[in-house]
PDB file of C-alpha atoms in Angstrom:
ATOM      1  CA  MET A   1     -88.449 -82.107  13.161  1.00 39.00           C
ATOM      2  CA  THR A   2     -90.898 -84.231  11.246  1.00 41.00           C
ATOM      3  CA  GLN A   3     -89.561 -87.049   9.112  1.00 46.00           C
ATOM      4  CA  THR A   4     -90.994 -90.133   7.571  1.00 45.00           C
ATOM      5  CA  SER A   5     -92.468 -92.765   9.843  1.00 41.00           C
ATOM      6  CA  GLY A   6     -89.787 -94.363  11.953  1.00 42.00           C
ATOM      7  CA  GLY A   7     -87.585 -91.239  11.654  1.00 58.00           C
ATOM      8  CA  GLN A   8     -85.732 -92.621   8.640  1.00 79.00           C
ATOM      9  CA  LEU A   9     -84.130 -90.215   6.199  1.00 80.00           C
ATOM     10  CA  PRO A  10     -86.084 -90.230   2.874  1.00 85.00           C
ATOM     11  CA  TYR A  11     -82.819 -90.425   0.951  1.00 86.00           C
ATOM     12  CA  TRP A  12     -84.118 -91.587  -2.416  1.00 88.00           C
ATOM     13  CA  ARG A  13     -87.123 -89.290  -2.365  1.00 91.00           C
ATOM     14  CA  LEU A  14     -84.957 -86.256  -1.748  1.00 91.00           C
ATOM     15  CA  SER A  15     -82.369 -87.428  -4.273  1.00 91.00           C
ATOM     16  CA  GLY A  16     -85.036 -88.065  -6.912  1.00 93.00           C
ATOM     17  CA  PHE A  17     -86.195 -84.474  -6.698  1.00 93.00           C
ATOM     18  CA  TYR A  18     -82.656 -83.171  -7.226  1.00 95.00           C
ATOM     19  CA  VAL A  19     -82.244 -85.460 -10.242  1.00 95.00           C
ATOM     20  CA  CYS A  20     -85.333 -84.011 -11.913  1.00 94.00           C
ATOM     21  CA  TYR A  21     -84.660 -80.396 -10.959  1.00 94.00           C
ATOM     22  CA  PHE A  22     -81.113 -80.328 -12.280  1.00 94.00           C
ATOM     23  CA  ALA A  23     -82.016 -82.404 -15.324  1.00 94.00           C
ATOM     24  CA  LEU A  24     -84.170 -79.430 -16.331  1.00 94.00           C
ATOM     25  CA  LEU A  25     -81.164 -77.168 -15.848  1.00 91.00           C
ATOM     26  CA  GLY A  26     -79.131 -79.620 -17.929  1.00 90.00           C
ATOM     27  CA  LEU A  27     -81.674 -79.197 -20.708  1.00 92.00           C
ATOM     28  CA  SER A  28     -82.087 -75.433 -20.564  1.00 89.00           C
ATOM     29  CA  ALA A  29     -78.510 -74.273 -19.930  1.00 85.00           C
ATOM     30  CA  PRO A  30     -76.878 -75.740 -23.062  1.00 85.00           C
ATOM     31  CA  PHE A  31     -79.847 -76.172 -25.381  1.00 89.00           C
ATOM     32  CA  MET A  32     -82.251 -73.274 -24.798  1.00 90.00           C
ATOM     33  CA  ALA A  33     -80.119 -70.946 -26.923  1.00 88.00           C
ATOM     34  CA  LEU A  34     -79.900 -73.574 -29.672  1.00 89.00           C
ATOM     35  CA  TYR A  35     -83.675 -73.969 -29.621  1.00 92.00           C
ATOM     36  CA  LEU A  36     -84.257 -70.222 -29.895  1.00 92.00           C
ATOM     37  CA  HIS A  37     -81.744 -70.062 -32.747  1.00 90.00           C
ATOM     38  CA  HIS A  38     -83.595 -72.975 -34.351  1.00 90.00           C
ATOM     39  CA  LEU A  39     -86.747 -70.835 -34.200  1.00 92.00           C
ATOM     40  CA  GLY A  40     -84.956 -68.107 -36.153  1.00 91.00           C
ATOM     41  CA  PHE A  41     -84.168 -65.541 -33.458  1.00 91.00           C
ATOM     42  CA  SER A  42     -81.091 -63.325 -33.736  1.00 89.00           C
ATOM     43  CA  SER A  43     -78.291 -63.399 -31.177  1.00 85.00           C
ATOM     44  CA  SER A  44     -79.528 -60.181 -29.572  1.00 87.00           C
ATOM     45  CA  ARG A  45     -83.055 -61.561 -29.195  1.00 91.00           C
ATOM     46  CA  ILE A  46     -81.710 -64.823 -27.784  1.00 89.00           C
ATOM     47  CA  GLY A  47     -79.680 -62.897 -25.218  1.00 87.00           C
ATOM     48  CA  GLU A  48     -82.737 -60.887 -24.195  1.00 88.00           C
ATOM     49  CA  LEU A  49     -84.949 -63.955 -23.815  1.00 91.00           C
ATOM     50  CA  ILE A  50     -82.407 -65.889 -21.778  1.00 88.00           C
ATOM     51  CA  ALA A  51     -81.784 -62.841 -19.577  1.00 86.00           C
ATOM     52  CA  ILE A  52     -85.410 -62.911 -18.412  1.00 89.00           C
ATOM     53  CA  PRO A  53     -85.033 -66.033 -16.199  1.00 87.00           C
ATOM     54  CA  MET A  54     -81.893 -64.478 -14.700  1.00 84.00           C
ATOM     55  CA  LEU A  55     -83.917 -61.372 -13.841  1.00 85.00           C
ATOM     56  CA  MET A  56     -86.569 -63.546 -12.232  1.00 87.00           C
ATOM     57  CA  ARG A  57     -83.837 -65.214 -10.181  1.00 84.00           C
ATOM     58  CA  CYS A  58     -83.141 -61.833  -8.584  1.00 82.00           C
ATOM     59  CA  VAL A  59     -86.796 -61.297  -7.669  1.00 85.00           C
ATOM     60  CA  ALA A  60     -88.639 -64.586  -7.187  1.00 86.00           C
ATOM     61  CA  PRO A  61     -86.558 -66.329  -4.467  1.00 84.00           C
ATOM     62  CA  ASN A  62     -86.883 -63.293  -2.195  1.00 84.00           C
ATOM     63  CA  LEU A  63     -90.666 -63.185  -2.520  1.00 87.00           C
ATOM     64  CA  TRP A  64     -91.140 -66.923  -2.119  1.00 87.00           C
ATOM     65  CA  GLY A  65     -88.599 -67.050   0.706  1.00 85.00           C
ATOM     66  CA  TRP A  66     -90.496 -64.338   2.581  1.00 87.00           C
ATOM     67  CA  LEU A  67     -93.716 -66.293   2.079  1.00 87.00           C
ATOM     68  CA  GLY A  68     -92.083 -69.503   3.299  1.00 84.00           C
ATOM     69  CA  ASP A  69     -90.676 -67.803   6.400  1.00 82.00           C
ATOM     70  CA  HIS A  70     -94.004 -66.248   7.352  1.00 85.00           C
ATOM     71  CA  THR A  71     -96.253 -69.235   6.643  1.00 86.00           C
ATOM     72  CA  GLY A  72     -94.005 -72.279   7.116  1.00 82.00           C
ATOM     73  CA  TRP A  73     -95.679 -73.851   4.071  1.00 86.00           C
ATOM     74  CA  ARG A  74     -92.409 -74.613   2.309  1.00 89.00           C
ATOM     75  CA  LEU A  75     -93.409 -77.954   0.832  1.00 91.00           C
ATOM     76  CA  ASN A  76     -96.682 -76.468  -0.415  1.00 91.00           C
ATOM     77  CA  ILE A  77     -94.687 -73.695  -2.085  1.00 91.00           C
ATOM     78  CA  VAL A  78     -92.418 -76.287  -3.727  1.00 92.00           C
ATOM     79  CA  ARG A  79     -95.358 -78.325  -5.005  1.00 94.00           C
ATOM     80  CA  SER A  80     -97.352 -75.309  -6.160  1.00 93.00           C
ATOM     81  CA  GLY A  81     -94.267 -73.824  -7.800  1.00 93.00           C
ATOM     82  CA  ALA A  82     -93.593 -77.081  -9.651  1.00 94.00           C
ATOM     83  CA  ILE A  83     -97.160 -77.259 -10.961  1.00 95.00           C
ATOM     84  CA  CYS A  84     -97.197 -73.595 -11.992  1.00 95.00           C
ATOM     85  CA  THR A  85     -93.818 -74.013 -13.703  1.00 95.00           C
ATOM     86  CA  LEU A  86     -95.263 -76.843 -15.785  1.00 96.00           C
ATOM     87  CA  LEU A  87     -98.435 -74.930 -16.638  1.00 96.00           C
ATOM     88  CA  ALA A  88     -96.588 -71.708 -17.471  1.00 95.00           C
ATOM     89  CA  PHE A  89     -94.045 -73.380 -19.738  1.00 95.00           C
ATOM     90  CA  SER A  90     -96.774 -75.321 -21.555  1.00 96.00           C
ATOM     91  CA  LEU A  91     -97.815 -71.961 -23.044  1.00 95.00           C
ATOM     92  CA  ILE A  92     -94.744 -72.227 -25.283  1.00 94.00           C
ATOM     93  CA  LEU A  93     -96.762 -74.652 -27.414  1.00 94.00           C
ATOM     94  CA  VAL A  94     -99.314 -71.936 -28.228  1.00 93.00           C
ATOM     95  CA  GLU A  95     -97.128 -69.450 -30.078  1.00 92.00           C
ATOM     96  CA  LYS A  96     -93.475 -68.762 -30.898  1.00 92.00           C
ATOM     97  CA  SER A  97     -93.404 -64.969 -31.272  1.00 93.00           C
ATOM     98  CA  TYR A  98     -90.814 -62.928 -29.369  1.00 94.00           C
ATOM     99  CA  ALA A  99     -93.337 -61.196 -27.101  1.00 94.00           C
ATOM    100  CA  TRP A 100     -95.102 -64.459 -26.302  1.00 95.00           C
ATOM    101  CA  LEU A 101     -91.873 -66.297 -25.509  1.00 95.00           C
ATOM    102  CA  ALA A 102     -90.747 -63.403 -23.303  1.00 94.00           C
ATOM    103  CA  MET A 103     -93.949 -63.767 -21.301  1.00 95.00           C
ATOM    104  CA  VAL A 104     -93.514 -67.543 -21.069  1.00 95.00           C
ATOM    105  CA  MET A 105     -89.905 -67.188 -19.904  1.00 93.00           C
ATOM    106  CA  ALA A 106     -90.898 -64.686 -17.221  1.00 94.00           C
ATOM    107  CA  LEU A 107     -93.818 -66.751 -15.928  1.00 94.00           C
ATOM    108  CA  TYR A 108     -92.123 -70.131 -15.784  1.00 93.00           C
ATOM    109  CA  ALA A 109     -88.907 -68.716 -14.298  1.00 93.00           C
ATOM    110  CA  PHE A 110     -90.841 -66.846 -11.599  1.00 93.00           C
ATOM    111  CA  PHE A 111     -92.238 -70.141 -10.323  1.00 92.00           C
ATOM    112  CA  TRP A 112     -89.200 -72.322 -11.086  1.00 91.00           C
ATOM    113  CA  HIS A 113     -86.888 -70.145  -9.007  1.00 88.00           C
ATOM    114  CA  ALA A 114     -89.283 -70.484  -6.081  1.00 85.00           C
ATOM    115  CA  ILE A 115     -88.642 -74.195  -5.815  1.00 90.00           C
ATOM    116  CA  LEU A 116     -85.001 -74.917  -5.011  1.00 89.00           C
ATOM    117  CA  PRO A 117     -84.382 -72.550  -2.049  1.00 88.00           C
ATOM    118  CA  GLN A 118     -87.479 -73.834  -0.260  1.00 90.00           C
ATOM    119  CA  PHE A 119     -86.575 -77.443  -1.021  1.00 90.00           C
ATOM    120  CA  GLU A 120     -83.079 -76.926   0.364  1.00 89.00           C
ATOM    121  CA  VAL A 121     -84.646 -75.891   3.685  1.00 88.00           C
ATOM    122  CA  ILE A 122     -86.765 -79.058   3.660  1.00 89.00           C
ATOM    123  CA  THR A 123     -83.715 -81.204   2.883  1.00 89.00           C
ATOM    124  CA  LEU A 124     -81.694 -79.683   5.717  1.00 87.00           C
ATOM    125  CA  ALA A 125     -84.643 -80.178   8.069  1.00 88.00           C
ATOM    126  CA  HIS A 126     -84.658 -83.890   7.213  1.00 87.00           C
ATOM    127  CA  LEU A 127     -80.887 -84.002   7.750  1.00 84.00           C
ATOM    128  CA  GLN A 128     -80.771 -82.688  11.303  1.00 80.00           C
ATOM    129  CA  GLY A 129     -78.067 -84.733  12.984  1.00 72.00           C
ATOM    130  CA  GLN A 130     -76.985 -86.176   9.604  1.00 78.00           C
ATOM    131  CA  THR A 131     -75.697 -83.072   7.823  1.00 78.00           C
ATOM    132  CA  SER A 132     -72.724 -85.022   6.468  1.00 78.00           C
ATOM    133  CA  ARG A 133     -75.173 -86.801   4.153  1.00 86.00           C
ATOM    134  CA  TYR A 134     -76.201 -83.596   2.380  1.00 87.00           C
ATOM    135  CA  SER A 135     -73.461 -83.988  -0.218  1.00 88.00           C
ATOM    136  CA  GLN A 136     -74.582 -87.574  -0.882  1.00 90.00           C
ATOM    137  CA  ILE A 137     -78.100 -86.346  -1.669  1.00 91.00           C
ATOM    138  CA  ARG A 138     -77.033 -83.235  -3.576  1.00 90.00           C
ATOM    139  CA  LEU A 139     -74.722 -85.376  -5.697  1.00 92.00           C
ATOM    140  CA  TRP A 140     -77.782 -86.712  -7.509  1.00 93.00           C
ATOM    141  CA  GLY A 141     -78.477 -83.244  -8.839  1.00 92.00           C
ATOM    142  CA  SER A 142     -75.116 -83.315 -10.612  1.00 93.00           C
ATOM    143  CA  ILE A 143     -75.889 -86.793 -11.925  1.00 94.00           C
ATOM    144  CA  GLY A 144     -79.226 -85.578 -13.282  1.00 93.00           C
ATOM    145  CA  PHE A 145     -77.530 -82.625 -14.976  1.00 93.00           C
ATOM    146  CA  ILE A 146     -74.821 -84.770 -16.567  1.00 93.00           C
ATOM    147  CA  LEU A 147     -77.293 -87.374 -17.811  1.00 94.00           C
ATOM    148  CA  ALA A 148     -79.495 -84.668 -19.301  1.00 93.00           C
ATOM    149  CA  VAL A 149     -76.784 -82.872 -21.262  1.00 91.00           C
ATOM    150  CA  VAL A 150     -75.207 -86.093 -22.561  1.00 90.00           C
ATOM    151  CA  VAL A 151     -78.401 -87.948 -23.481  1.00 92.00           C
ATOM    152  CA  LEU A 152     -80.343 -84.969 -24.808  1.00 92.00           C
ATOM    153  CA  GLY A 153     -77.399 -83.821 -26.889  1.00 87.00           C
ATOM    154  CA  ARG A 154     -77.650 -87.114 -28.765  1.00 90.00           C
ATOM    155  CA  VAL A 155     -81.442 -86.853 -28.956  1.00 91.00           C
ATOM    156  CA  PHE A 156     -81.269 -83.414 -30.584  1.00 89.00           C
ATOM    157  CA  GLU A 157     -78.544 -84.622 -32.929  1.00 87.00           C
ATOM    158  CA  TRP A 158     -80.499 -87.659 -34.097  1.00 91.00           C
ATOM    159  CA  PHE A 159     -83.922 -86.045 -34.194  1.00 90.00           C
ATOM    160  CA  SER A 160     -84.803 -82.357 -33.998  1.00 89.00           C
ATOM    161  CA  LEU A 161     -84.738 -79.396 -31.648  1.00 90.00           C
ATOM    162  CA  ASP A 162     -88.501 -79.246 -32.151  1.00 92.00           C
ATOM    163  CA  LEU A 163     -88.597 -81.819 -29.329  1.00 94.00           C
ATOM    164  CA  PHE A 164     -87.144 -79.304 -26.863  1.00 94.00           C
ATOM    165  CA  PRO A 165     -90.409 -77.999 -25.335  1.00 95.00           C
ATOM    166  CA  TYR A 166     -91.902 -81.484 -25.045  1.00 96.00           C
ATOM    167  CA  ILE A 167     -88.827 -82.848 -23.265  1.00 96.00           C
ATOM    168  CA  ALA A 168     -88.832 -79.824 -20.964  1.00 95.00           C
ATOM    169  CA  LEU A 169     -92.476 -80.437 -20.088  1.00 97.00           C
ATOM    170  CA  ALA A 170     -91.748 -84.115 -19.401  1.00 96.00           C
ATOM    171  CA  ILE A 171     -88.929 -83.192 -17.002  1.00 96.00           C
ATOM    172  CA  MET A 172     -91.136 -80.581 -15.323  1.00 95.00           C
ATOM    173  CA  ALA A 173     -93.778 -83.254 -14.843  1.00 96.00           C
ATOM    174  CA  GLY A 174     -91.072 -85.330 -13.149  1.00 94.00           C
ATOM    175  CA  ILE A 175     -90.369 -82.422 -10.793  1.00 95.00           C
ATOM    176  CA  VAL A 176     -94.073 -82.245  -9.927  1.00 95.00           C
ATOM    177  CA  VAL A 177     -94.281 -85.980  -9.213  1.00 95.00           C
ATOM    178  CA  SER A 178     -91.070 -86.051  -7.168  1.00 93.00           C
ATOM    179  CA  SER A 179     -92.187 -83.052  -5.092  1.00 92.00           C
ATOM    180  CA  TRP A 180     -95.327 -84.928  -4.055  1.00 93.00           C
ATOM    181  CA  TRP A 181     -93.221 -87.987  -3.205  1.00 91.00           C
ATOM    182  CA  VAL A 182     -91.161 -86.073  -0.630  1.00 88.00           C
ATOM    183  CA  PRO A 183     -92.521 -85.974   2.948  1.00 87.00           C
ATOM    184  CA  ASN A 184     -92.643 -82.699   4.804  1.00 81.00           C
ATOM    185  CA  ALA A 185     -90.180 -81.658   7.497  1.00 76.00           C
ATOM    186  CA  HIS A 186     -89.960 -78.572   9.671  1.00 67.00           C
ATOM    187  CA  SER A 187     -86.658 -77.089  10.734  1.00 64.00           C
ATOM    188  CA  SER A 188     -86.055 -76.434  14.407  1.00 60.00           C
ATOM    189  CA  PRO A 189     -85.833 -72.803  15.556  1.00 55.00           C
ATOM    190  CA  SER A 190     -82.301 -71.460  15.343  1.00 53.00           C
ATOM    191  CA  SER A 191     -80.452 -70.975  18.627  1.00 52.00           C
ATOM    192  CA  ARG A 192     -78.150 -68.341  17.102  1.00 54.00           C
ATOM    193  CA  GLU A 193     -78.594 -64.701  17.992  1.00 53.00           C
ATOM    194  CA  THR A 194     -80.112 -62.488  15.328  1.00 55.00           C
ATOM    195  CA  VAL A 195     -77.518 -60.220  13.753  1.00 57.00           C
ATOM    196  CA  SER A 196     -78.359 -56.573  14.380  1.00 58.00           C
ATOM    197  CA  GLY A 197     -78.764 -54.111  11.538  1.00 61.00           C
ATOM    198  CA  GLY A 198     -80.552 -54.211   8.217  1.00 66.00           C
ATOM    199  CA  PHE A 199     -79.424 -55.613   4.889  1.00 67.00           C
ATOM    200  CA  LEU A 200     -77.495 -52.507   3.811  1.00 73.00           C
ATOM    201  CA  ARG A 201     -75.576 -52.433   7.092  1.00 78.00           C
ATOM    202  CA  GLN A 202     -74.606 -56.088   6.708  1.00 75.00           C
ATOM    203  CA  LEU A 203     -73.684 -55.496   3.055  1.00 73.00           C
ATOM    204  CA  ALA A 204     -71.230 -52.812   4.145  1.00 76.00           C
ATOM    205  CA  ARG A 205     -69.191 -55.394   6.072  1.00 78.00           C
ATOM    206  CA  PRO A 206     -65.965 -56.120   4.106  1.00 77.00           C
ATOM    207  CA  GLY A 207     -66.380 -59.899   4.166  1.00 79.00           C
ATOM    208  CA  VAL A 208     -69.992 -59.775   3.014  1.00 78.00           C
ATOM    209  CA  LEU A 209     -69.195 -57.203   0.328  1.00 82.00           C
ATOM    210  CA  ALA A 210     -66.311 -59.317  -0.983  1.00 83.00           C
ATOM    211  CA  PHE A 211     -68.580 -62.372  -1.091  1.00 81.00           C
ATOM    212  CA  TYR A 212     -71.262 -60.563  -3.095  1.00 76.00           C
ATOM    213  CA  LEU A 213     -68.650 -59.141  -5.451  1.00 83.00           C
ATOM    214  CA  SER A 214     -67.156 -62.571  -6.142  1.00 83.00           C
ATOM    215  CA  VAL A 215     -70.620 -64.043  -6.758  1.00 75.00           C
ATOM    216  CA  ALA A 216     -71.496 -61.161  -9.108  1.00 75.00           C
ATOM    217  CA  LEU A 217     -68.320 -61.709 -11.127  1.00 78.00           C
ATOM    218  CA  MET A 218     -68.960 -65.451 -11.303  1.00 75.00           C
ATOM    219  CA  VAL A 219     -72.525 -64.956 -12.559  1.00 70.00           C
ATOM    220  CA  LEU A 220     -71.323 -62.299 -15.019  1.00 72.00           C
ATOM    221  CA  SER A 221     -68.904 -64.806 -16.526  1.00 69.00           C
ATOM    222  CA  HIS A 222     -71.691 -67.381 -16.811  1.00 67.00           C
ATOM    223  CA  GLY A 223     -73.822 -65.057 -18.956  1.00 65.00           C
ATOM    224  CA  PRO A 224     -71.989 -65.526 -22.268  1.00 68.00           C
ATOM    225  CA  TYR A 225     -71.036 -69.091 -21.320  1.00 65.00           C
ATOM    226  CA  TYR A 226     -74.599 -70.332 -20.842  1.00 66.00           C
ATOM    227  CA  THR A 227     -76.069 -68.245 -23.659  1.00 68.00           C
ATOM    228  CA  PHE A 228     -73.668 -68.319 -26.574  1.00 71.00           C
ATOM    229  CA  LEU A 229     -71.127 -71.126 -26.084  1.00 70.00           C
ATOM    230  CA  THR A 230     -73.370 -73.791 -27.621  1.00 73.00           C
ATOM    231  CA  LEU A 231     -74.172 -71.505 -30.568  1.00 70.00           C
ATOM    232  CA  HIS A 232     -70.455 -70.870 -31.062  1.00 67.00           C
ATOM    233  CA  LEU A 233     -69.613 -74.568 -30.926  1.00 72.00           C
ATOM    234  CA  GLU A 234     -72.346 -75.440 -33.412  1.00 71.00           C
ATOM    235  CA  ALA A 235     -71.090 -72.696 -35.745  1.00 72.00           C
ATOM    236  CA  LEU A 236     -67.647 -74.313 -35.540  1.00 72.00           C
ATOM    237  CA  GLY A 237     -69.146 -77.594 -36.736  1.00 75.00           C
ATOM    238  CA  TYR A 238     -69.511 -79.514 -33.475  1.00 71.00           C
ATOM    239  CA  SER A 239     -72.413 -81.941 -33.352  1.00 72.00           C
ATOM    240  CA  ARG A 240     -75.091 -81.497 -30.706  1.00 72.00           C
ATOM    241  CA  GLY A 241     -74.104 -84.790 -29.130  1.00 75.00           C
ATOM    242  CA  LEU A 242     -70.512 -83.606 -28.756  1.00 75.00           C
ATOM    243  CA  ILE A 243     -71.712 -80.249 -27.437  1.00 74.00           C
ATOM    244  CA  GLY A 244     -73.580 -82.132 -24.721  1.00 73.00           C
ATOM    245  CA  LEU A 245     -70.445 -84.062 -23.801  1.00 73.00           C
ATOM    246  CA  LEU A 246     -68.416 -80.856 -23.621  1.00 67.00           C
TER     247      LEU A 246
END
């Protein structure tokens, strides 16, 4: 394993990345639907646009994961993905039509969903022998999320949702910077035996099937929660600052 000079764990560098990454999630999860509604889109159109990143989540991590496994260039994938996420989302400033926004959502999500799985591998590689500290690092992702929803809720209440794309680009720039701040690390080869059989054979195992079913139900419940809860709360008269707190 390669770590920083002296073999010290780059705790704050790893934590800083998680802060920025989940701050972007804290912006998009509660406020993306409000922004699209602010642009005048109907509920059906909002649902379609927000479904696009979820579709990319089913495709992109598998492709980028395969690339990372076969090249070992995980940190390069993280950095390139962060830059491409920023560049792709900046296209939102060009036009606000439905077709254009659909393209922007697909492009930025394709690269954004490449980042976290590869970065998790890098984090675990740095933590070899110190795996108990993973939760201490990952905690900063939750802190970034909470700060984003609370602070930005007030920002959108006091100013305007027109600031949404600019704030998103600023956070994405933070992801780019933090990714270049993190040193590389390579995980050691696994000593575990490779499980025989392909994906479908493993999926047929009762425990694996139950796990996938529970995850599918959880994600299904998150669909209306992430997409329409903020719109519902605003329709009930809640301020955007209070929505962020909730």
